[in-house]
Amino acid sequence: MEKKEFVIGIVGGMGSYATLSFFERILDRFPAKKEWERPRVIIDNRCTMPSRVRAVLYNEKREEVIESIQESIEYLVKMGGENTNIILACNTSHIFLYDILKRAPQLKGYIINIIEECAKMLQVQNVSEVFVIATEGTIESQIYHTVFEKYGIKVQAPCENEYSGMRYYIELVKQNKLDDNHISEFEKYLMDFKQKNIVLGCTEFSALYRHVKHRSDQVNVIDPLDVALEILRMRWKTEHE
């Protein structure tokens, strides 16, 4: 029987620069002397869909958001085949997975749920409490609270008057307006939480953290995308041993 091609599918564009950063991390996680030694990656940069945060907070165009994400997943499966491993490169988008999988349960096996997998990893590491920084949509939806508490992990998050501070950094990444001052500001922002296990519950934070990771050893930062990358690496390794 012919071996099915290992494919990584990314539902991206939420936002685009966070997707670009994640693609770079895939290349770094799969080093190769020749291009063909890496897995195939298919990216649907679906930047045209409505705001996920507004869909959560105000029920604005929620149905359109759900349909857009589902279409992207189905497109990636169609393009990549049976051995497609799909990552939603947006934490907030995971809020809509329940509705998507209720409509199309056959898609479940293709998706690596970065929030669920992060909780599993932390449970193995005996982490009992985390502090999640994310969009207000992700925080207000309580998705991290709901998922992590199934694994015995207590979740804390910024209060409403801190949302604007998080939104500031998220928008800097979305608009590709980062400079050295912003990076230093974000490092200091993380230092304020140095007594906590910080979960980067937004892929823009993941993209920004790459710039300060080498100099922020005073904080324990957990990135769900790192968990997803390790799962991908292990699956790839298993298939190529």
PDB file of N, CA and C in Angstrom, residues 152-211:
ATOM      1  N   GLY A 152      -7.809  19.444  35.795  1.00  0.00           N
ATOM      2  CA  GLY A 152      -7.410  19.808  37.146  1.00  0.00           C
ATOM      3  C   GLY A 152      -6.523  21.028  37.232  1.00  0.00           C
ATOM      4  N   ILE A 153      -6.604  21.914  36.232  1.00  0.00           N
ATOM      5  CA  ILE A 153      -5.748  23.107  36.190  1.00  0.00           C
ATOM      6  C   ILE A 153      -6.615  24.355  36.361  1.00  0.00           C
ATOM      7  N   LYS A 154      -6.301  25.137  37.372  1.00  0.00           N
ATOM      8  CA  LYS A 154      -7.031  26.374  37.633  1.00  0.00           C
ATOM      9  C   LYS A 154      -6.516  27.476  36.709  1.00  0.00           C
ATOM     10  N   VAL A 155      -7.437  28.268  36.172  1.00  0.00           N
ATOM     11  CA  VAL A 155      -7.073  29.333  35.237  1.00  0.00           C
ATOM     12  C   VAL A 155      -7.401  30.697  35.831  1.00  0.00           C
ATOM     13  N   GLN A 156      -6.422  31.588  35.801  1.00  0.00           N
ATOM     14  CA  GLN A 156      -6.636  32.997  36.111  1.00  0.00           C
ATOM     15  C   GLN A 156      -6.384  33.789  34.837  1.00  0.00           C
ATOM     16  N   ALA A 157      -6.979  34.975  34.758  1.00  0.00           N
ATOM     17  CA  ALA A 157      -6.827  35.803  33.564  1.00  0.00           C
ATOM     18  C   ALA A 157      -6.937  37.271  33.956  1.00  0.00           C
ATOM     19  N   PRO A 158      -6.450  38.161  33.100  1.00  0.00           N
ATOM     20  CA  PRO A 158      -6.584  39.597  33.385  1.00  0.00           C
ATOM     21  C   PRO A 158      -8.052  39.999  33.512  1.00  0.00           C
ATOM     22  N   CYS A 159      -8.294  41.034  34.312  1.00  0.00           N
ATOM     23  CA  CYS A 159      -9.654  41.547  34.442  1.00  0.00           C
ATOM     24  C   CYS A 159      -9.944  42.526  33.308  1.00  0.00           C
ATOM     25  N   GLU A 160     -11.180  42.965  33.234  1.00  0.00           N
ATOM     26  CA  GLU A 160     -11.633  43.756  32.086  1.00  0.00           C
ATOM     27  C   GLU A 160     -10.816  45.028  31.873  1.00  0.00           C
ATOM     28  N   ASN A 161     -10.403  45.679  32.958  1.00  0.00           N
ATOM     29  CA  ASN A 161      -9.657  46.932  32.781  1.00  0.00           C
ATOM     30  C   ASN A 161      -8.237  46.712  32.263  1.00  0.00           C
ATOM     31  N   GLU A 162      -7.837  45.456  32.103  1.00  0.00           N
ATOM     32  CA  GLU A 162      -6.519  45.133  31.537  1.00  0.00           C
ATOM     33  C   GLU A 162      -6.607  44.711  30.070  1.00  0.00           C
ATOM     34  N   TYR A 163      -7.808  44.622  29.538  1.00  0.00           N
ATOM     35  CA  TYR A 163      -7.974  44.159  28.161  1.00  0.00           C
ATOM     36  C   TYR A 163      -7.289  45.082  27.158  1.00  0.00           C
ATOM     37  N   SER A 164      -7.377  46.392  27.403  1.00  0.00           N
ATOM     38  CA  SER A 164      -6.804  47.336  26.438  1.00  0.00           C
ATOM     39  C   SER A 164      -5.292  47.157  26.320  1.00  0.00           C
ATOM     40  N   GLY A 165      -4.632  46.815  27.436  1.00  0.00           N
ATOM     41  CA  GLY A 165      -3.194  46.581  27.394  1.00  0.00           C
ATOM     42  C   GLY A 165      -2.840  45.389  26.531  1.00  0.00           C
ATOM     43  N   MET A 166      -3.616  44.324  26.649  1.00  0.00           N
ATOM     44  CA  MET A 166      -3.370  43.141  25.820  1.00  0.00           C
ATOM     45  C   MET A 166      -3.671  43.438  24.359  1.00  0.00           C
ATOM     46  N   ARG A 167      -4.763  44.155  24.136  1.00  0.00           N
ATOM     47  CA  ARG A 167      -5.155  44.490  22.758  1.00  0.00           C
ATOM     48  C   ARG A 167      -4.074  45.328  22.079  1.00  0.00           C
ATOM     49  N   TYR A 168      -3.407  46.180  22.833  1.00  0.00           N
ATOM     50  CA  TYR A 168      -2.327  47.028  22.311  1.00  0.00           C
ATOM     51  C   TYR A 168      -1.235  46.175  21.665  1.00  0.00           C
ATOM     52  N   TYR A 169      -0.780  45.143  22.372  1.00  0.00           N
ATOM     53  CA  TYR A 169       0.287  44.293  21.838  1.00  0.00           C
ATOM     54  C   TYR A 169      -0.214  43.426  20.683  1.00  0.00           C
ATOM     55  N   ILE A 170      -1.426  42.954  20.790  1.00  0.00           N
ATOM     56  CA  ILE A 170      -1.991  42.124  19.719  1.00  0.00           C
ATOM     57  C   ILE A 170      -2.066  42.919  18.409  1.00  0.00           C
ATOM     58  N   GLU A 171      -2.518  44.160  18.502  1.00  0.00           N
ATOM     59  CA  GLU A 171      -2.653  44.986  17.296  1.00  0.00           C
ATOM     60  C   GLU A 171      -1.303  45.352  16.711  1.00  0.00           C
ATOM     61  N   LEU A 172      -0.283  45.520  17.545  1.00  0.00           N
ATOM     62  CA  LEU A 172       1.056  45.802  17.030  1.00  0.00           C
ATOM     63  C   LEU A 172       1.522  44.682  16.103  1.00  0.00           C
ATOM     64  N   VAL A 173       1.250  43.439  16.506  1.00  0.00           N
ATOM     65  CA  VAL A 173       1.645  42.295  15.675  1.00  0.00           C
ATOM     66  C   VAL A 173       0.779  42.234  14.426  1.00  0.00           C
ATOM     67  N   LYS A 174      -0.524  42.417  14.594  1.00  0.00           N
ATOM     68  CA  LYS A 174      -1.434  42.341  13.449  1.00  0.00           C
ATOM     69  C   LYS A 174      -1.072  43.358  12.369  1.00  0.00           C
ATOM     70  N   GLN A 175      -0.630  44.539  12.807  1.00  0.00           N
ATOM     71  CA  GLN A 175      -0.297  45.599  11.850  1.00  0.00           C
ATOM     72  C   GLN A 175       1.181  45.601  11.471  1.00  0.00           C
ATOM     73  N   ASN A 176       1.951  44.656  12.012  1.00  0.00           N
ATOM     74  CA  ASN A 176       3.395  44.546  11.739  1.00  0.00           C
ATOM     75  C   ASN A 176       4.120  45.860  12.057  1.00  0.00           C
ATOM     76  N   LYS A 177       3.830  46.397  13.239  1.00  0.00           N
ATOM     77  CA  LYS A 177       4.412  47.674  13.639  1.00  0.00           C
ATOM     78  C   LYS A 177       5.351  47.545  14.840  1.00  0.00           C
ATOM     79  N   LEU A 178       5.877  46.352  15.053  1.00  0.00           N
ATOM     80  CA  LEU A 178       6.768  46.141  16.186  1.00  0.00           C
ATOM     81  C   LEU A 178       8.109  46.838  15.981  1.00  0.00           C
ATOM     82  N   ASP A 179       8.627  47.411  17.047  1.00  0.00           N
ATOM     83  CA  ASP A 179      10.005  47.895  17.042  1.00  0.00           C
ATOM     84  C   ASP A 179      10.667  47.468  18.351  1.00  0.00           C
ATOM     85  N   ASP A 180      11.918  47.833  18.544  1.00  0.00           N
ATOM     86  CA  ASP A 180      12.655  47.398  19.728  1.00  0.00           C
ATOM     87  C   ASP A 180      12.018  47.890  21.019  1.00  0.00           C
ATOM     88  N   ASN A 181      11.457  49.081  20.997  1.00  0.00           N
ATOM     89  CA  ASN A 181      10.807  49.613  22.190  1.00  0.00           C
ATOM     90  C   ASN A 181       9.588  48.782  22.574  1.00  0.00           C
ATOM     91  N   HIS A 182       8.805  48.394  21.570  1.00  0.00           N
ATOM     92  CA  HIS A 182       7.628  47.567  21.842  1.00  0.00           C
ATOM     93  C   HIS A 182       8.033  46.213  22.426  1.00  0.00           C
ATOM     94  N   ILE A 183       9.096  45.660  21.887  1.00  0.00           N
ATOM     95  CA  ILE A 183       9.563  44.360  22.362  1.00  0.00           C
ATOM     96  C   ILE A 183      10.019  44.455  23.815  1.00  0.00           C
ATOM     97  N   SER A 184      10.722  45.522  24.145  1.00  0.00           N
ATOM     98  CA  SER A 184      11.165  45.740  25.524  1.00  0.00           C
ATOM     99  C   SER A 184       9.963  45.963  26.443  1.00  0.00           C
ATOM    100  N   GLU A 185       8.965  46.686  25.954  1.00  0.00           N
ATOM    101  CA  GLU A 185       7.741  46.909  26.732  1.00  0.00           C
ATOM    102  C   GLU A 185       7.052  45.588  27.035  1.00  0.00           C
ATOM    103  N   PHE A 186       6.993  44.716  26.038  1.00  0.00           N
ATOM    104  CA  PHE A 186       6.327  43.433  26.234  1.00  0.00           C
ATOM    105  C   PHE A 186       7.096  42.563  27.228  1.00  0.00           C
ATOM    106  N   GLU A 187       8.396  42.641  27.166  1.00  0.00           N
ATOM    107  CA  GLU A 187       9.210  41.892  28.131  1.00  0.00           C
ATOM    108  C   GLU A 187       8.899  42.350  29.557  1.00  0.00           C
ATOM    109  N   LYS A 188       8.820  43.660  29.759  1.00  0.00           N
ATOM    110  CA  LYS A 188       8.478  44.188  31.090  1.00  0.00           C
ATOM    111  C   LYS A 188       7.062  43.781  31.485  1.00  0.00           C
ATOM    112  N   TYR A 189       6.170  43.756  30.513  1.00  0.00           N
ATOM    113  CA  TYR A 189       4.785  43.334  30.754  1.00  0.00           C
ATOM    114  C   TYR A 189       4.757  41.902  31.292  1.00  0.00           C
ATOM    115  N   LEU A 190       5.546  41.031  30.698  1.00  0.00           N
ATOM    116  CA  LEU A 190       5.621  39.649  31.172  1.00  0.00           C
ATOM    117  C   LEU A 190       6.230  39.570  32.563  1.00  0.00           C
ATOM    118  N   MET A 191       7.197  40.437  32.844  1.00  0.00           N
ATOM    119  CA  MET A 191       7.853  40.408  34.147  1.00  0.00           C
ATOM    120  C   MET A 191       6.880  40.677  35.292  1.00  0.00           C
ATOM    121  N   ASP A 192       5.806  41.419  34.996  1.00  0.00           N
ATOM    122  CA  ASP A 192       4.798  41.701  36.018  1.00  0.00           C
ATOM    123  C   ASP A 192       4.110  40.433  36.500  1.00  0.00           C
ATOM    124  N   PHE A 193       4.184  39.373  35.675  1.00  0.00           N
ATOM    125  CA  PHE A 193       3.516  38.111  36.014  1.00  0.00           C
ATOM    126  C   PHE A 193       4.526  37.021  36.356  1.00  0.00           C
ATOM    127  N   LYS A 194       5.703  37.397  36.808  1.00  0.00           N
ATOM    128  CA  LYS A 194       6.794  36.433  36.945  1.00  0.00           C
ATOM    129  C   LYS A 194       6.545  35.342  37.980  1.00  0.00           C
ATOM    130  N   GLN A 195       5.560  35.527  38.844  1.00  0.00           N
ATOM    131  CA  GLN A 195       5.255  34.492  39.836  1.00  0.00           C
ATOM    132  C   GLN A 195       4.258  33.468  39.296  1.00  0.00           C
ATOM    133  N   LYS A 196       3.858  33.594  38.060  1.00  0.00           N
ATOM    134  CA  LYS A 196       2.811  32.740  37.505  1.00  0.00           C
ATOM    135  C   LYS A 196       3.315  31.954  36.292  1.00  0.00           C
ATOM    136  N   ASN A 197       2.604  30.872  35.975  1.00  0.00           N
ATOM    137  CA  ASN A 197       2.797  30.143  34.721  1.00  0.00           C
ATOM    138  C   ASN A 197       1.943  30.843  33.672  1.00  0.00           C
ATOM    139  N   ILE A 198       2.563  31.543  32.754  1.00  0.00           N
ATOM    140  CA  ILE A 198       1.817  32.355  31.791  1.00  0.00           C
ATOM    141  C   ILE A 198       1.556  31.561  30.521  1.00  0.00           C
ATOM    142  N   VAL A 199       0.290  31.437  30.155  1.00  0.00           N
ATOM    143  CA  VAL A 199      -0.091  30.788  28.903  1.00  0.00           C
ATOM    144  C   VAL A 199      -0.364  31.871  27.862  1.00  0.00           C
ATOM    145  N   LEU A 200       0.314  31.766  26.728  1.00  0.00           N
ATOM    146  CA  LEU A 200       0.094  32.707  25.629  1.00  0.00           C
ATOM    147  C   LEU A 200      -1.153  32.269  24.869  1.00  0.00           C
ATOM    148  N   GLY A 201      -2.293  32.818  25.275  1.00  0.00           N
ATOM    149  CA  GLY A 201      -3.573  32.390  24.715  1.00  0.00           C
ATOM    150  C   GLY A 201      -3.994  33.160  23.486  1.00  0.00           C
ATOM    151  N   CYS A 202      -3.025  33.699  22.771  1.00  0.00           N
ATOM    152  CA  CYS A 202      -3.285  34.414  21.517  1.00  0.00           C
ATOM    153  C   CYS A 202      -2.062  34.223  20.638  1.00  0.00           C
ATOM    154  N   THR A 203      -2.247  33.904  19.383  1.00  0.00           N
ATOM    155  CA  THR A 203      -1.103  33.613  18.522  1.00  0.00           C
ATOM    156  C   THR A 203      -0.274  34.867  18.227  1.00  0.00           C
ATOM    157  N   GLU A 204      -0.873  36.055  18.385  1.00  0.00           N
ATOM    158  CA  GLU A 204      -0.065  37.276  18.272  1.00  0.00           C
ATOM    159  C   GLU A 204       0.936  37.357  19.421  1.00  0.00           C
ATOM    160  N   PHE A 205       0.535  36.926  20.605  1.00  0.00           N
ATOM    161  CA  PHE A 205       1.478  36.885  21.723  1.00  0.00           C
ATOM    162  C   PHE A 205       2.591  35.875  21.444  1.00  0.00           C
ATOM    163  N   SER A 206       2.235  34.760  20.823  1.00  0.00           N
ATOM    164  CA  SER A 206       3.247  33.764  20.448  1.00  0.00           C
ATOM    165  C   SER A 206       4.273  34.361  19.495  1.00  0.00           C
ATOM    166  N   ALA A 207       3.783  35.124  18.511  1.00  0.00           N
ATOM    167  CA  ALA A 207       4.678  35.758  17.540  1.00  0.00           C
ATOM    168  C   ALA A 207       5.568  36.794  18.217  1.00  0.00           C
ATOM    169  N   LEU A 208       5.001  37.562  19.120  1.00  0.00           N
ATOM    170  CA  LEU A 208       5.761  38.598  19.821  1.00  0.00           C
ATOM    171  C   LEU A 208       6.767  37.986  20.789  1.00  0.00           C
ATOM    172  N   TYR A 209       6.382  36.910  21.447  1.00  0.00           N
ATOM    173  CA  TYR A 209       7.262  36.297  22.448  1.00  0.00           C
ATOM    174  C   TYR A 209       8.550  35.763  21.826  1.00  0.00           C
ATOM    175  N   ARG A 210       8.512  35.417  20.556  1.00  0.00           N
ATOM    176  CA  ARG A 210       9.726  34.932  19.887  1.00  0.00           C
ATOM    177  C   ARG A 210      10.861  35.953  19.977  1.00  0.00           C
ATOM    178  N   HIS A 211      10.509  37.227  20.076  1.00  0.00           N
ATOM    179  CA  HIS A 211      11.520  38.286  20.115  1.00  0.00           C
ATOM    180  C   HIS A 211      12.142  38.448  21.497  1.00  0.00           C
TER     181      HIS A 211
END
